[in-house]
Short mmCIF file of C-alpha atoms in Angstrom, two decimals:
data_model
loop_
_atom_site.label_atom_id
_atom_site.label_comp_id
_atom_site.label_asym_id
_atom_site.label_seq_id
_atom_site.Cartn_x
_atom_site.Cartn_y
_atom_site.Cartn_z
CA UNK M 265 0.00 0.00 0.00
CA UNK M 266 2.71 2.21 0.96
CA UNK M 267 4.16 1.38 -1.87
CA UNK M 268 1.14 2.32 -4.18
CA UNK M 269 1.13 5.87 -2.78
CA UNK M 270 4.74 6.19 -3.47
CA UNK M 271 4.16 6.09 -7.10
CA UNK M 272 1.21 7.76 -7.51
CA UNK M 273 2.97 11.31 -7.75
CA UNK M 274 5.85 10.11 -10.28
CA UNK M 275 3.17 8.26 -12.18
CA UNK M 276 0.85 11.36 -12.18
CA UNK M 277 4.03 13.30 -13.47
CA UNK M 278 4.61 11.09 -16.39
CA UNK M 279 1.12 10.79 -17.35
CA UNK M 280 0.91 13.93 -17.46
CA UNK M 281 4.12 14.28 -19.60
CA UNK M 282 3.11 11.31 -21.78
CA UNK M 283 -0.68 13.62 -22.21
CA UNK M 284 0.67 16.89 -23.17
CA UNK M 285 3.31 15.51 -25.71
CA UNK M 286 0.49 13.99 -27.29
CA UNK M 287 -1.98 16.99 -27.57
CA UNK M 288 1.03 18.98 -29.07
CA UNK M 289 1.14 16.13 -31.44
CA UNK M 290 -2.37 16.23 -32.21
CA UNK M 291 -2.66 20.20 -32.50
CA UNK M 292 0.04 20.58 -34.58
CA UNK M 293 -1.54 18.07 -37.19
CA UNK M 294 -5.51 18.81 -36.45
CA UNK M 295 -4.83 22.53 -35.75
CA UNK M 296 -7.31 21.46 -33.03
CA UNK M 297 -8.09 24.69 -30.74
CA UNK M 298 -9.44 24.74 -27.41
CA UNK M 299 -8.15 23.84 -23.72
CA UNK M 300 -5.64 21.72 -23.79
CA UNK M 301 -6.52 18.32 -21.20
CA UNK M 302 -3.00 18.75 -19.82
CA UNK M 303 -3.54 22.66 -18.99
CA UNK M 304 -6.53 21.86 -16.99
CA UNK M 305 -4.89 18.95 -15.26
CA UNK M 306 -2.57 21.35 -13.96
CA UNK M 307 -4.67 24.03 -13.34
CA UNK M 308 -7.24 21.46 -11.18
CA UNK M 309 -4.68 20.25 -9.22
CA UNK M 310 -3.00 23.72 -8.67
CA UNK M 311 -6.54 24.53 -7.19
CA UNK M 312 -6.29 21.90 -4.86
CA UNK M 313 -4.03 23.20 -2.98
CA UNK M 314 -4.45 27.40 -3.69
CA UNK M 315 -8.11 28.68 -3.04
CA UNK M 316 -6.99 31.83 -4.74
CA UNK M 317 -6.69 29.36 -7.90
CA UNK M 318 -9.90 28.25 -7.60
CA UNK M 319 -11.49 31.41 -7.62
CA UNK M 320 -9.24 32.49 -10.34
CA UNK M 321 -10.80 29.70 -12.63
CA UNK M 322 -14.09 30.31 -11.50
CA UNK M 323 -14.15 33.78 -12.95
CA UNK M 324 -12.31 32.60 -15.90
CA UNK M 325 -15.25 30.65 -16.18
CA UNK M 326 -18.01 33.08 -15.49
CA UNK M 327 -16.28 35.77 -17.47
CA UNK M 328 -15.96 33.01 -20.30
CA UNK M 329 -19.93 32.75 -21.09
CA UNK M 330 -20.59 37.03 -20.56
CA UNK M 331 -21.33 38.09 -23.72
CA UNK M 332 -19.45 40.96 -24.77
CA UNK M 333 -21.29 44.09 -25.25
CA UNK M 334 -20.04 47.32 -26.97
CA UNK M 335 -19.86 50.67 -24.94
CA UNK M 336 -23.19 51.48 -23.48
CA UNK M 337 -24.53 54.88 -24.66
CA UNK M 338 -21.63 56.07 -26.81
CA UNK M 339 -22.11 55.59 -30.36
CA UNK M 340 -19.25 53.65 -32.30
CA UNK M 341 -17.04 55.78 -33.31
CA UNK M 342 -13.47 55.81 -35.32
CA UNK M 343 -10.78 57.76 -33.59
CA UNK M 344 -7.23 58.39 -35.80
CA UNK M 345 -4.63 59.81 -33.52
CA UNK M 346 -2.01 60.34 -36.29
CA UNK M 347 -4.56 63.13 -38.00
CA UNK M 348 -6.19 64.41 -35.10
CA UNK M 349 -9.86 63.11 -36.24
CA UNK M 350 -12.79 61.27 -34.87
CA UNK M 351 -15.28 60.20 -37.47
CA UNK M 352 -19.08 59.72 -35.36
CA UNK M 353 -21.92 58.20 -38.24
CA UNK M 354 -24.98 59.80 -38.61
CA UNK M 355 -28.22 58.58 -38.36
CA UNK M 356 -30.68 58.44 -41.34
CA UNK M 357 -33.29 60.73 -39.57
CA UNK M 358 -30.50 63.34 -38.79
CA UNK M 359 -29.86 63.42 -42.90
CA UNK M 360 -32.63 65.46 -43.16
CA UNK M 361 -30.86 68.67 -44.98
CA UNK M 362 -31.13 70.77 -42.09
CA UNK M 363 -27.68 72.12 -41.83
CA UNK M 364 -28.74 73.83 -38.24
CA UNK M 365 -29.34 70.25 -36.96
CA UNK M 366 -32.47 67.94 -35.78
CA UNK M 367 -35.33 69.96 -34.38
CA UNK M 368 -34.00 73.75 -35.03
CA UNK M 369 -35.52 75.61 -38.16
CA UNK M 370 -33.37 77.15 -40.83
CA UNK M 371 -34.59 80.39 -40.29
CA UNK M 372 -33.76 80.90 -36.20
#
């Protein structure tokens, strides 16, 4: 028994060894994409032993399936430093012809 538990942390080594040479393998051929096995091997047994890991992973996690959302508010917008610009777009109702802008009469 003693034994046993000896080897399980050697044998966990080169299983792990023998795993990742084999996903390299396989992604360099496949041009697979994704998390490798052997990264998250490491990363659940890191979190064994670190809670800060766990919660690190957790909010890799929760952050993961957040859909990304652009600016809230501010219209998209295409800034050039080099020139000094910012180019906003204008909206079809604001295309009216009414060089004084939306709402104000030509006249005032």
């Amino acid at each position: 028994m003693e034994t046993a538990l000896a080897l399980s942390g050697p044998a966990a080594v080169l299983l792990l060894i023998i795993v990742g040479s084999w996903e390299l393998i396989r992604k360099k051929r496949d041009k697979q994409s994704g998390t490798p096995l052997a990264e998250t091997y490491i990363n659940e047994f890191t979190a064994t032993f670190y809670g800060s890991k766990r919660m690190q992973l957790e909010h890799r996690d929760s952050v993961a399936i957040m859909r990304e959302e652009d600016a809230q508010g501010a219209p998209p917008s295409r800034v050039d430093l080099v020139k000094g610009t910012v180019v906003l777009p204008v909206s079809p109702s604001e295309r009216s012809g009414n060089p004084a802008g939306p709402g104000k009469s030509e006249s005032s």
